[in-house]
Coordinates of C-alpha atoms in Angstrom, one line a residue:
M1205 CA 38.7 41.4 73.9
P1206 CA 38.7 38.2 75.9
P1207 CA 41.8 35.9 75.3
A1208 CA 41.4 33.3 72.6
K1209 CA 40.5 29.9 73.9
K1210 CA 43.5 27.5 73.8
E1211 CA 43.2 24.9 71.1
S1212 CA 42.6 21.4 72.6
R1213 CA 45.4 18.9 72.0
L1214 CA 44.4 16.0 69.9
P1215 CA 44.7 12.6 71.7
V1216 CA 46.1 10.1 69.2
C1217 CA 47.0 6.4 69.3
C1218 CA 50.6 5.1 69.1
K1219 CA 50.8 2.6 66.2
Y1220 CA 53.4 0.5 68.1
C1221 CA 51.8 0.0 71.5
S1222 CA 48.2 1.3 70.8
K1223 CA 48.4 3.6 73.8
V1224 CA 46.2 6.7 73.6
S1225 CA 48.1 9.8 74.4
D1226 CA 47.8 13.6 74.0
T1227 CA 51.6 13.9 74.1
L1228 CA 52.5 11.3 71.4
I1229 CA 55.8 12.9 70.5
L1230 CA 57.1 12.7 74.1
H1231 CA 55.8 9.1 74.4
L1232 CA 57.6 8.1 71.2
K1233 CA 60.8 9.7 72.2
Q1234 CA 60.8 7.9 75.6
K1235 CA 59.3 4.6 74.7
C1236 CA 58.4 3.2 71.3
M1237 CA 60.9 5.2 69.1
K1238 CA 63.7 5.8 71.6
G1239 CA 66.8 6.9 69.7
A1240 CA 64.9 7.6 66.4
S1241 CA 65.4 10.8 64.5
T1242 CA 63.1 13.8 64.9
E1243 CA 61.9 13.4 61.3
D1244 CA 60.9 9.8 61.8
I1245 CA 59.0 10.6 65.0
M1246 CA 57.2 13.6 63.4
A1247 CA 56.2 11.3 60.5
V1248 CA 54.7 8.7 62.8
R1249 CA 52.9 11.5 64.7
G1250 CA 51.5 12.9 61.4
E1251 CA 50.2 9.5 60.4
A1252 CA 48.5 9.1 63.8
R1253 CA 46.8 12.5 63.5
Q1254 CA 45.7 11.8 59.9
A1255 CA 44.2 8.5 61.1
V1256 CA 42.1 10.3 63.8
Y1257 CA 41.0 13.0 61.4
S1258 CA 39.9 10.5 58.8
H1259 CA 37.6 8.9 61.4
I1260 CA 36.3 12.3 62.5
R1261 CA 35.3 13.3 59.0
K1262 CA 32.8 10.5 58.9
G1263 CA 30.6 12.0 61.5
M1264 CA 30.4 14.2 64.6
V1265 CA 28.5 11.7 66.7
V1266 CA 30.3 9.0 68.7
D1267 CA 28.7 6.1 70.6
Y1268 CA 30.3 5.5 74.0
N1269 CA 29.5 1.8 73.7
L1270 CA 31.8 1.7 70.8
L1271 CA 34.6 3.2 72.9
E1272 CA 34.0 0.5 75.5
V1273 CA 34.7 -2.1 72.8
M1274 CA 37.8 -0.4 71.5
L1275 CA 39.4 0.6 74.8
A1276 CA 39.4 -1.7 77.9
N1277 CA 40.8 0.9 80.2
P1278 CA 38.1 3.4 81.5
V1279 CA 40.8 6.1 81.9
D1280 CA 41.6 6.0 78.2
R1281 CA 37.9 6.2 77.4
L1282 CA 37.5 9.2 79.6
T1283 CA 40.4 11.0 77.9
I1284 CA 38.8 10.4 74.5
V1285 CA 35.4 11.6 75.7
H1286 CA 36.9 14.7 77.2
W1287 CA 38.5 15.7 73.9
L1288 CA 35.4 14.8 71.8
E1289 CA 33.3 17.1 73.9
E1290 CA 35.8 20.0 73.8
T1291 CA 35.8 19.8 70.0
D1292 CA 31.9 20.0 69.8
H1293 CA 31.3 16.3 69.2
V1294 CA 28.2 14.6 70.7
V1295 CA 28.9 11.4 72.8
T1296 CA 25.8 9.2 73.1
N1297 CA 25.2 6.6 75.8
K1298 CA 27.9 8.3 77.9
K1299 CA 28.4 7.0 81.4
S1300 CA 28.5 9.4 84.3
F1301 CA 31.9 10.1 85.9
Q1302 CA 30.8 8.1 89.0
E1303 CA 30.1 5.0 86.8
I1304 CA 33.5 5.4 85.0
A1305 CA 35.3 5.7 88.3
T1306 CA 33.6 2.5 89.5
Q1307 CA 34.5 0.7 86.2
H1308 CA 38.1 1.8 86.7
A1309 CA 38.3 0.5 90.3
T1310 CA 36.8 -2.8 89.1
F1311 CA 39.3 -2.9 86.2
I1312 CA 42.2 -2.5 88.7
T1313 CA 41.1 -4.5 91.7
E1314 CA 38.9 -7.4 90.3
K1315 CA 40.3 -10.7 91.5
K1316 CA 40.8 -13.5 88.9
T1317 CA 41.9 -17.1 89.4
P1318 CA 44.9 -18.6 87.5
A1319 CA 42.5 -20.7 85.5
E1320 CA 40.5 -17.6 84.4
C1321 CA 43.7 -15.9 83.3
T1322 CA 44.5 -18.8 80.9
T1323 CA 41.1 -18.5 79.2
V1324 CA 42.6 -16.7 76.2
L1325 CA 45.2 -19.5 75.8
N1326 CA 42.4 -22.1 75.5
A1327 CA 40.4 -19.9 73.1
A1328 CA 43.4 -19.3 70.8
R1329 CA 45.0 -22.8 71.1
V1330 CA 43.5 -24.3 67.8
K1331 CA 44.7 -21.4 65.6
F1332 CA 48.0 -21.3 67.4
L1333 CA 48.7 -25.0 66.9
E1334 CA 47.8 -24.6 63.2
V1335 CA 50.4 -21.8 62.8
F1336 CA 52.9 -24.0 64.8
R1337 CA 52.3 -26.8 62.3
K1338 CA 52.7 -24.6 59.2
A1339 CA 56.0 -23.1 60.6
N1340 CA 57.6 -26.5 61.1
E1341 CA 56.4 -27.8 57.8
G1342 CA 57.9 -24.8 56.0
L1343 CA 54.5 -23.5 54.8
P1344 CA 54.0 -19.8 54.2
I1345 CA 52.7 -17.9 57.3
S1346 CA 51.0 -14.5 57.0
S1347 CA 52.1 -11.5 59.1
E1348 CA 48.9 -11.7 61.1
E1349 CA 49.5 -15.3 62.0
Q1350 CA 53.1 -14.4 63.0
R1351 CA 51.8 -11.7 65.4
W1352 CA 49.1 -14.2 66.7
Y1353 CA 51.9 -16.7 67.5
L1354 CA 54.0 -14.0 69.3
Y1355 CA 50.9 -12.7 71.3
Y1356 CA 50.2 -16.3 72.4
L1357 CA 53.7 -16.8 73.7
E1358 CA 53.6 -13.5 75.6
A1359 CA 50.3 -14.6 77.1
L1360 CA 51.8 -18.0 78.0
F1361 CA 54.7 -16.3 80.0
I1362 CA 52.5 -13.7 81.7
L1363 CA 49.1 -15.4 82.2
K1364 CA 50.1 -19.0 82.8
H1365 CA 53.6 -18.7 84.3
M1366 CA 52.7 -15.6 86.3
Q1367 CA 55.7 -13.6 85.1
R1368 CA 55.8 -9.9 85.0
P1369 CA 55.8 -8.1 81.7
A1370 CA 59.4 -7.0 82.3
V1371 CA 60.4 -10.7 81.9
V1372 CA 59.1 -10.8 78.4
R1373 CA 60.7 -7.4 77.6
N1374 CA 64.2 -8.3 79.0
M1375 CA 64.6 -11.9 78.1
T1376 CA 67.6 -12.3 75.7
V1377 CA 68.6 -14.8 73.1
E1378 CA 71.6 -15.9 75.2
E1379 CA 69.3 -16.7 78.1
W1380 CA 67.1 -18.8 75.9
C1381 CA 70.2 -20.7 74.5
R1382 CA 71.5 -21.3 78.0
R1383 CA 68.3 -22.9 79.4
K1384 CA 68.8 -25.9 81.7
V1385 CA 66.9 -29.2 81.7
E1386 CA 65.3 -30.6 84.9
H1387 CA 63.1 -33.7 85.4
G1388 CA 60.0 -33.5 87.7
S1389 CA 56.8 -35.3 88.3
H1390 CA 55.4 -33.6 85.2
G1391 CA 58.2 -34.9 83.0
R1392 CA 61.1 -33.0 81.3
M1393 CA 61.2 -29.3 82.1
S1394 CA 63.4 -26.5 80.6
V1395 CA 64.4 -23.8 83.1
I1396 CA 65.2 -20.2 81.9
G1397 CA 66.8 -17.6 84.0
V1398 CA 66.0 -14.0 83.0
K1399 CA 67.9 -11.1 84.5
E1400 CA 66.3 -7.7 85.0
N1401 CA 68.3 -4.9 83.4
K1402 CA 68.2 -2.4 86.2
S1403 CA 67.6 -4.2 89.4
G1404 CA 69.7 -7.3 88.7
A1405 CA 66.9 -9.5 90.0
V1406 CA 66.4 -12.9 88.2
A1407 CA 63.1 -14.5 87.2
T1408 CA 62.8 -18.2 86.5
I1409 CA 60.5 -19.7 84.0
C1410 CA 59.9 -23.5 83.7
L1411 CA 58.6 -24.8 80.4
D1412 CA 57.4 -28.3 79.6
E1413 CA 58.5 -30.1 76.4
E1414 CA 55.5 -28.8 74.4
E1415 CA 56.1 -25.2 75.4
E1416 CA 59.8 -25.4 74.7
A1417 CA 59.0 -26.7 71.2
W1418 CA 56.6 -23.7 70.7
L1419 CA 59.4 -21.2 71.7
N1420 CA 62.0 -23.0 69.6
T1421 CA 59.7 -22.7 66.6
Y1422 CA 59.3 -18.9 67.2
Y1423 CA 63.1 -18.5 67.6
R1424 CA 63.9 -20.5 64.4
H1425 CA 61.1 -19.5 62.0
I1426 CA 59.2 -16.4 63.2
R1427 CA 61.8 -14.3 65.0
S1428 CA 64.1 -14.5 62.0
V1429 CA 61.4 -13.0 59.8
F1430 CA 60.9 -10.1 62.3
L1431 CA 64.6 -9.5 62.3
K1432 CA 64.5 -8.7 58.6
N1433 CA 62.6 -5.5 59.4
S1434 CA 65.1 -4.2 62.0
D1435 CA 68.1 -1.8 61.9
H1436 CA 67.8 -1.4 65.7
E1437 CA 71.2 -0.6 67.2
I1438 CA 71.9 -2.8 70.2
D1439 CA 73.8 -1.1 73.1
D1440 CA 75.1 -4.3 74.7
E1441 CA 76.1 -7.8 73.6
S1442 CA 72.6 -9.3 74.3
E1443 CA 69.8 -9.4 71.7
R1444 CA 66.2 -9.4 73.0
F1445 CA 64.4 -12.7 72.5
F1446 CA 60.9 -11.3 72.1
I1447 CA 60.7 -8.7 69.3
N1448 CA 57.7 -7.3 67.4
S1449 CA 57.0 -7.5 63.7
S1450 CA 59.1 -4.4 63.1
G1451 CA 62.2 -6.2 64.6
L1452 CA 62.2 -4.0 67.7
P1453 CA 62.1 -5.2 71.3
I1454 CA 58.7 -5.6 72.9
I1455 CA 57.8 -2.4 74.7
N1456 CA 54.4 -3.1 76.3
A1457 CA 53.6 -6.8 76.6
S1458 CA 50.5 -6.1 78.7
N1459 CA 49.0 -4.1 75.9
D1460 CA 49.8 -7.0 73.4
I1461 CA 47.9 -9.3 75.7
R1462 CA 44.9 -7.0 75.9
I1463 CA 44.7 -6.9 72.1
F1464 CA 45.0 -10.7 72.0
Q1465 CA 42.2 -11.1 74.5
K1466 CA 39.9 -8.7 72.6
R1467 CA 40.6 -10.5 69.4
N1468 CA 39.6 -13.8 71.0
K1469 CA 36.5 -12.2 72.6
V1470 CA 37.5 -13.1 76.2
Q1471 CA 37.5 -10.9 79.3
S1472 CA 40.6 -8.8 79.8
V1473 CA 42.6 -10.1 82.8
S1474 CA 46.2 -9.6 84.0
S1475 CA 48.7 -11.9 85.8
R1476 CA 48.7 -9.4 88.7
Q1477 CA 45.1 -10.4 89.4
A1478 CA 46.0 -14.1 89.3
R1479 CA 49.0 -13.6 91.5
K1480 CA 46.7 -12.0 94.2
D1481 CA 44.6 -15.1 94.1
L1482 CA 47.6 -17.3 94.7
E1483 CA 48.7 -15.1 97.7
M1484 CA 45.3 -15.6 99.3
R1485 CA 45.1 -19.3 98.8
S1486 CA 45.7 -21.8 101.7
F1487 CA 48.8 -23.9 100.9
S1488 CA 50.7 -26.3 103.0
V1489 CA 53.9 -24.7 104.4
A1490 CA 56.0 -26.6 101.9
H1491 CA 53.9 -25.7 98.9
K1492 CA 53.6 -22.1 99.9
G1493 CA 57.4 -21.8 100.0
L1494 CA 57.7 -23.4 96.6
V1495 CA 55.2 -21.0 95.0
E1496 CA 56.9 -18.0 96.6
E1497 CA 60.3 -19.2 95.4
Y1498 CA 59.0 -19.6 91.8
L1499 CA 57.2 -16.2 91.7
T1500 CA 59.9 -14.2 93.5
H1501 CA 62.6 -12.6 91.4
S1502 CA 65.9 -13.6 93.1
A1503 CA 68.7 -11.0 93.4
A1504 CA 71.4 -13.7 93.6
A1505 CA 73.8 -13.5 90.7
E1506 CA 74.7 -17.2 90.9
K1507 CA 71.0 -18.1 90.2
H1508 CA 71.4 -16.4 86.8
Q1509 CA 74.8 -18.0 86.0
L1510 CA 74.3 -21.5 87.4
L1511 CA 70.5 -21.8 88.0
K1512 CA 71.2 -23.6 91.2
T1513 CA 67.5 -23.5 92.3
T1514 CA 66.1 -25.2 89.2
E1515 CA 64.7 -28.1 91.2
T1516 CA 62.7 -26.0 93.6
D1517 CA 61.6 -23.7 90.8
T1518 CA 60.3 -26.7 88.8
L1519 CA 58.3 -27.9 91.9
G1520 CA 56.8 -24.5 92.3
N1521 CA 55.8 -24.4 88.7
E1522 CA 54.1 -27.8 89.1
V1523 CA 52.1 -26.6 92.0
I1524 CA 50.8 -23.6 90.0
S1525 CA 50.1 -25.9 86.9
D1526 CA 48.0 -28.2 89.1
I1527 CA 45.9 -25.2 90.3
I1528 CA 45.3 -24.1 86.8
N1529 CA 44.3 -27.6 85.6
T1530 CA 41.9 -28.2 88.4
T1531 CA 40.0 -24.9 88.3
G1532 CA 39.3 -25.1 85.5
A1533 CA 36.5 -20.0 38.8
E1534 CA 38.1 -21.0 35.8
T1535 CA 38.3 -18.4 33.0
S1536 CA 38.5 -18.7 29.2
T1537 CA 40.1 -16.5 26.6
T1538 CA 37.5 -14.4 24.7
H1539 CA 37.6 -11.8 22.0
D1540 CA 37.5 -9.1 24.8
D1541 CA 40.7 -10.6 26.3
I1542 CA 42.5 -10.4 23.0
L1543 CA 41.4 -6.8 22.6
E1544 CA 42.7 -6.0 26.1
S1545 CA 46.1 -7.6 25.4
Q1546 CA 46.4 -5.4 22.3
A1547 CA 45.4 -2.4 24.4
H1548 CA 48.2 -3.3 26.9
Q1549 CA 50.7 -3.3 24.1
M1550 CA 49.6 0.0 22.8
F1551 CA 49.6 1.5 26.3
Q1552 CA 53.2 0.4 27.0
N1553 CA 54.4 1.6 23.6
S1554 CA 52.9 5.0 24.1
F1555 CA 53.8 5.3 27.8
P1556 CA 57.1 3.5 28.4
V1557 CA 57.6 2.2 32.0
T1558 CA 60.6 3.7 33.8
V1559 CA 61.7 3.8 37.4
S1560 CA 61.3 7.5 37.8
G1561 CA 58.5 8.1 35.2
K1562 CA 55.3 9.8 36.2
P1563 CA 52.0 8.1 35.5
P1564 CA 50.2 9.2 32.3
L1565 CA 47.2 11.5 32.7
K1566 CA 43.7 10.0 32.7
K1567 CA 42.6 12.0 29.6
A1568 CA 45.5 10.7 27.5
R1569 CA 44.9 7.2 28.7
K1570 CA 41.2 7.3 27.8
E1571 CA 41.9 8.7 24.4
L1572 CA 44.3 5.8 23.7
V1573 CA 42.6 2.7 25.1
G1574 CA 39.1 3.7 26.0
S1575 CA 37.3 1.3 28.3
H1576 CA 40.5 -0.7 28.9
D1577 CA 42.0 2.3 30.7
K1578 CA 41.8 0.9 34.3
A1579 CA 43.2 -2.5 33.4
C1580 CA 46.1 -1.0 31.4
Y1581 CA 46.9 1.6 34.0
D1582 CA 46.9 -1.0 36.8
K1583 CA 49.3 -3.2 34.8
W1584 CA 51.5 -0.1 34.1
R1585 CA 51.7 0.7 37.8
G1586 CA 52.5 -2.9 38.6
L1587 CA 55.4 -3.0 36.2
Q1588 CA 56.7 0.3 37.6
R1589 CA 56.5 -1.0 41.1
D1590 CA 58.5 -4.1 40.0
L1591 CA 61.2 -1.8 38.6
R1592 CA 61.3 0.3 41.7
I1593 CA 61.6 -2.8 43.9
K1594 CA 64.6 -4.0 41.8
D1595 CA 66.1 -0.5 42.1
A1596 CA 65.8 -0.5 45.9
I1597 CA 67.2 -4.0 46.1
A1598 CA 70.2 -2.9 44.1
H1599 CA 70.9 -0.2 46.7
F1600 CA 71.5 -2.9 49.3
P1601 CA 73.8 -5.4 47.5
C1602 CA 75.4 -7.3 50.4
R1603 CA 73.3 -7.4 53.6
R1604 CA 69.6 -7.7 53.8
P1605 CA 68.2 -4.3 54.8
S1606 CA 65.5 -3.6 57.4
E1607 CA 62.2 -2.1 56.5
M1608 CA 63.3 1.2 58.1
Q1609 CA 66.4 1.4 56.0
V1610 CA 64.3 0.7 52.8
K1611 CA 61.8 3.4 53.8
R1612 CA 64.5 6.0 54.2
Y1613 CA 65.8 5.1 50.7
I1614 CA 62.3 5.3 49.2
D1615 CA 61.7 8.7 50.8
S1616 CA 64.9 10.0 49.3
Q1617 CA 63.6 9.2 45.8
D1618 CA 61.2 11.4 43.8
W1619 CA 58.4 8.7 44.0
L1620 CA 55.5 10.8 45.1
I1621 CA 53.0 8.5 43.2
N1622 CA 53.0 4.7 43.0
K1623 CA 55.2 4.2 46.0
I1624 CA 56.4 0.7 46.8
S1625 CA 56.2 -1.0 50.2
P1626 CA 59.4 -1.5 52.2
K1627 CA 58.0 -4.9 53.2
D1628 CA 57.9 -6.0 49.5
V1629 CA 61.5 -5.0 49.0
V1630 CA 62.7 -6.9 52.1
S1631 CA 60.8 -10.0 51.1
S1632 CA 62.1 -9.9 47.6
W1633 CA 65.8 -9.2 48.5
K1634 CA 68.6 -11.4 47.3
P1635 CA 72.3 -10.6 47.5
A1636 CA 73.8 -9.1 44.3
E1637 CA 76.8 -10.7 42.6
Q1638 CA 79.8 -9.9 44.7
T1639 CA 81.8 -7.0 43.2
M1640 CA 84.3 -4.6 44.6
E1641 CA 81.7 -1.8 44.5
A1642 CA 79.3 -4.0 46.6
L1643 CA 81.8 -5.0 49.2
D1644 CA 82.9 -1.3 49.5
S1645 CA 79.4 -0.1 50.4
P1646 CA 79.1 2.2 53.4
A1647 CA 76.8 -0.2 55.3
I1648 CA 79.4 -3.1 55.0
L1649 CA 82.3 -0.8 55.9
K1650 CA 80.5 0.4 59.0
L1651 CA 80.1 -3.2 60.2
V1652 CA 83.8 -3.8 59.5
R1653 CA 84.8 -0.7 61.5
T1654 CA 82.5 -1.4 64.5
Q1655 CA 82.6 -5.2 64.4
N1656 CA 78.9 -5.0 65.4
W1657 CA 77.7 -7.8 63.1
K1658 CA 74.1 -8.7 63.7
G1659 CA 72.4 -12.2 63.7
L1660 CA 75.4 -14.0 65.4
L1661 CA 75.8 -15.6 68.8
V1662 CA 78.8 -17.3 70.5
K1663 CA 77.8 -20.5 72.4
D1664 CA 79.8 -22.9 74.6
D1665 CA 80.1 -26.4 73.3
V1666 CA 81.3 -29.4 75.4
R1667 CA 83.1 -31.0 72.4
K1668 CA 84.2 -27.9 70.3
G1669 CA 84.7 -25.3 73.0
K1670 CA 83.2 -22.3 71.2
T1671 CA 80.7 -22.2 68.3
V1672 CA 79.2 -19.3 66.4
M1673 CA 75.4 -19.7 65.7
A1674 CA 73.1 -17.8 63.4
T1675 CA 70.2 -16.1 65.2
R1676 CA 68.5 -15.2 61.9
I1677 CA 68.3 -16.6 58.3
F1678 CA 71.1 -15.6 55.9
Q1679 CA 70.5 -15.9 52.2
K1680 CA 73.1 -17.4 49.8
D1681 CA 75.9 -15.0 49.0
E1682 CA 75.1 -12.7 51.9
V1683 CA 78.0 -11.4 53.8
V1684 CA 77.8 -12.8 57.3
C1685 CA 80.9 -11.2 58.9
D1686 CA 84.6 -10.8 58.3
Y1687 CA 87.8 -12.6 59.5
H1688 CA 89.3 -9.9 61.7
G1689 CA 92.7 -9.6 63.3
T1690 CA 96.1 -7.9 63.0
Q1691 CA 97.3 -7.6 59.4
I1692 CA 101.0 -8.6 58.8
S1693 CA 103.2 -9.8 56.0
K1694 CA 103.5 -13.4 54.9
A1695 CA 107.1 -13.5 56.2
E1696 CA 106.0 -12.3 59.7
G1697 CA 103.0 -14.6 59.6
T1698 CA 105.3 -17.6 58.9
K1699 CA 107.6 -16.6 61.7
R1700 CA 104.7 -16.4 64.2
L1701 CA 103.3 -19.7 62.9
M1702 CA 106.6 -21.5 63.7
A1703 CA 106.4 -20.1 67.3
T1704 CA 102.7 -21.0 67.8
D1705 CA 101.3 -24.1 69.5
Q1706 CA 99.5 -26.5 67.1
D1707 CA 96.1 -25.7 68.8
A1708 CA 96.4 -22.0 68.0
M1709 CA 97.5 -22.4 64.3
G1710 CA 94.0 -22.1 63.1
Y1711 CA 93.9 -18.4 64.1
I1712 CA 96.7 -17.5 61.5
F1713 CA 95.1 -16.8 58.1
F1714 CA 97.2 -16.6 55.0
Y1715 CA 95.8 -15.1 51.8
R1716 CA 96.7 -13.2 48.6
N1717 CA 95.1 -9.8 48.2
S1718 CA 93.7 -8.2 45.0
R1719 CA 97.2 -6.7 44.2
G1720 CA 98.8 -10.1 44.2
Q1721 CA 100.6 -9.6 47.5
A1722 CA 100.9 -12.6 50.0
R1723 CA 99.6 -11.4 53.3
C1724 CA 98.5 -12.8 56.7
I1725 CA 95.9 -12.0 59.4
D1726 CA 96.9 -13.0 63.0
A1727 CA 93.7 -13.5 65.1
Q1728 CA 95.4 -15.4 68.0
T1729 CA 94.5 -12.8 70.6
V1730 CA 90.9 -12.8 71.8
L1731 CA 90.7 -9.0 71.7
C1732 CA 92.3 -7.3 68.8
P1733 CA 94.2 -4.0 69.3
C1734 CA 91.6 -2.0 67.2
H1735 CA 88.6 -3.4 69.1
P1736 CA 89.7 -4.0 72.7
D1737 CA 86.1 -4.0 74.0
R1738 CA 84.8 -7.0 72.1
A1739 CA 85.7 -10.5 70.8
T1740 CA 85.3 -10.8 67.0
Y1741 CA 83.2 -13.6 65.5
G1742 CA 85.4 -14.7 62.5
R1743 CA 88.2 -16.2 64.6
L1744 CA 85.7 -18.4 66.5
I1745 CA 84.0 -19.9 63.5
N1746 CA 85.0 -23.6 63.4
H1747 CA 86.4 -25.7 60.5
S1748 CA 84.4 -28.1 58.4
R1749 CA 85.8 -29.6 55.2
K1750 CA 82.5 -31.1 53.9
N1751 CA 79.7 -29.3 55.8
Y1752 CA 80.9 -25.7 55.5
N1753 CA 78.3 -22.9 54.9
L1754 CA 80.7 -20.0 54.6
K1755 CA 83.4 -19.1 52.1
P1756 CA 86.1 -16.4 52.5
I1757 CA 86.3 -13.6 49.9
A1758 CA 89.3 -11.3 49.8
A1759 CA 88.7 -7.6 49.0
T1760 CA 90.8 -4.4 49.2
V1761 CA 88.7 -1.4 50.3
Q1762 CA 89.3 2.1 51.4
I1763 CA 88.7 2.9 55.1
D1764 CA 89.5 6.4 56.3
G1765 CA 91.3 7.1 53.0
K1766 CA 93.6 4.1 53.3
D1767 CA 93.6 0.8 51.4
Q1768 CA 92.8 -2.1 53.7
D1769 CA 92.5 -5.8 53.0
I1770 CA 89.3 -7.5 54.3
I1771 CA 88.5 -11.2 54.3
Y1772 CA 84.7 -11.4 54.1
L1773 CA 82.9 -14.6 55.0
K1774 CA 79.8 -15.0 52.8
A1775 CA 77.1 -17.7 52.9
T1776 CA 77.5 -20.5 50.3
R1777 CA 73.9 -21.5 50.7
R1778 CA 70.8 -20.5 52.8
I1779 CA 71.7 -20.6 56.5
E1780 CA 68.9 -21.3 58.9
C1781 CA 68.3 -19.8 62.2
D1782 CA 70.1 -21.6 65.1
E1783 CA 72.5 -23.3 62.6
E1784 CA 76.3 -23.4 63.4
L1785 CA 78.6 -21.5 61.1
A1786 CA 81.7 -23.1 59.6
F1787 CA 84.1 -22.7 56.8
D1788 CA 86.9 -24.8 55.3
H1789 CA 90.2 -23.7 56.9
K1790 CA 92.2 -25.7 54.2
V1791 CA 94.2 -27.4 57.0
R1792 CA 94.7 -30.5 54.8
R1793 CA 97.2 -28.7 52.5
K1794 CA 100.9 -29.4 52.9
S1795 CA 101.7 -25.7 52.9
V1796 CA 99.7 -23.9 55.5
H1797 CA 100.7 -20.6 53.9
G1798 CA 99.9 -21.5 50.3
E1799 CA 97.2 -18.8 50.3
A1800 CA 95.1 -21.4 52.0
A1801 CA 92.0 -19.3 52.2
D1802 CA 91.2 -19.8 48.6
A1803 CA 89.9 -16.2 48.9
E1804 CA 88.3 -15.2 45.6

């Protein structure tokens, strides 16, 4: 008997980067879901397979012209065609292998001018500016508009400023906040130095005032929304500036731009093609040196720290900009409505809505309300979804969860029918009233142990020295961080206070714990003994008597089986992205150690 034919592996599409792969699991482990659990990866792979199967069931004939519209890269099209033919599908209007090879060569080597590269920016500008206006006026923005805005900024970096995709991927919040200002013939310019993770090379991007405003709007209004969906663990102190709608760092900026170009119905081009055009142009010796300096990623560490070459980088950007610019039904209540409202009441009395209740069978529904079955059943499902959203919110009392965290909680419940969306839970989330049980939750205690509080950034300030800024939105009553240091008695704290310079007195925090004991936290040292690898945020938060946005809360919790006093700092109001954090140190009191924290 001849050996059985090996089953063809199904090429599927990654939902994060849209890459077609016949080894999706390996791709997810190495790229888009690096560090995720095997269960999560297998779930995404199952969704991808089901998506492909659902399309296959609609017919066994595929038009190659449709593949050309869907996939820009001829190699991806060839992979799909190969699998389709192995599984007995018929591909019509198929190109020969020679034609596909020619298309691929053209796809890789076709030369484009810088002006042609920015075609997509011109095509999308009107819609982009509309989203920019809505964001700054506080109007609601859809998730599609948020992605549109992100894609536009990625295209701006890569297609106009000729930066490599790695610059978009590696740029951090700290690098954005440390941008320098330079003045050139084109006016005020903001210069950003982006350091490569592996090579240490530094890329420089020069933005005019309008472009800086665009990125600032993304940072303050759109990135904060994306962060709601993330529980991504950051290995180092830097947070990525460009993140996707799931709150994860951008993996494949080139693919995002291809999607953006297709949606705007413009030809797919890359910055590499435009850079080739610049290399072949005839410049004066001075201009050629400026362009090379701007496009070259310097390996000098001082360029990243001090941006010493901002003037030459600004001039090089102006030369490239000049090249781009020169090339180119009211309803009324009826008798039927009244009958429907009566049917709703009967339906809810007969089938009470509960969090874990199963939907009533169709036969029972029909017998009870007849033709009003669909309307009553839809309302019942809506009420149950509302209950389940409230139940999920109650599971995360102190800190806003990410969509991934909510998904894991939903999957742990027996909600096989009428599942809720993690996105709806995150958008509806508000902090619960602070109780000892809420402040003792595992998620909060993990942050206390690791001191890896998210959404915070320490900046240098000429007047204040150090400031702590919010890099995402915090809701009222949300725990932002804790005041961390060495815990000592009140007597020891008073002794240390007497021996402390006046400038360092603000680091000694007196309070009364839940057992009525007078205690003290000494945070004078930059690195505390229990976290010698990092500086904590609480000690760096400045004082404000009138404009404070945080308030200390004292709690006694169990960590590793032992009672430990924690001073949480919670938001007294909504805190916006890029807003400085402050709380009242109570320094105006005559007695510094009169439980000055007012810790509740």
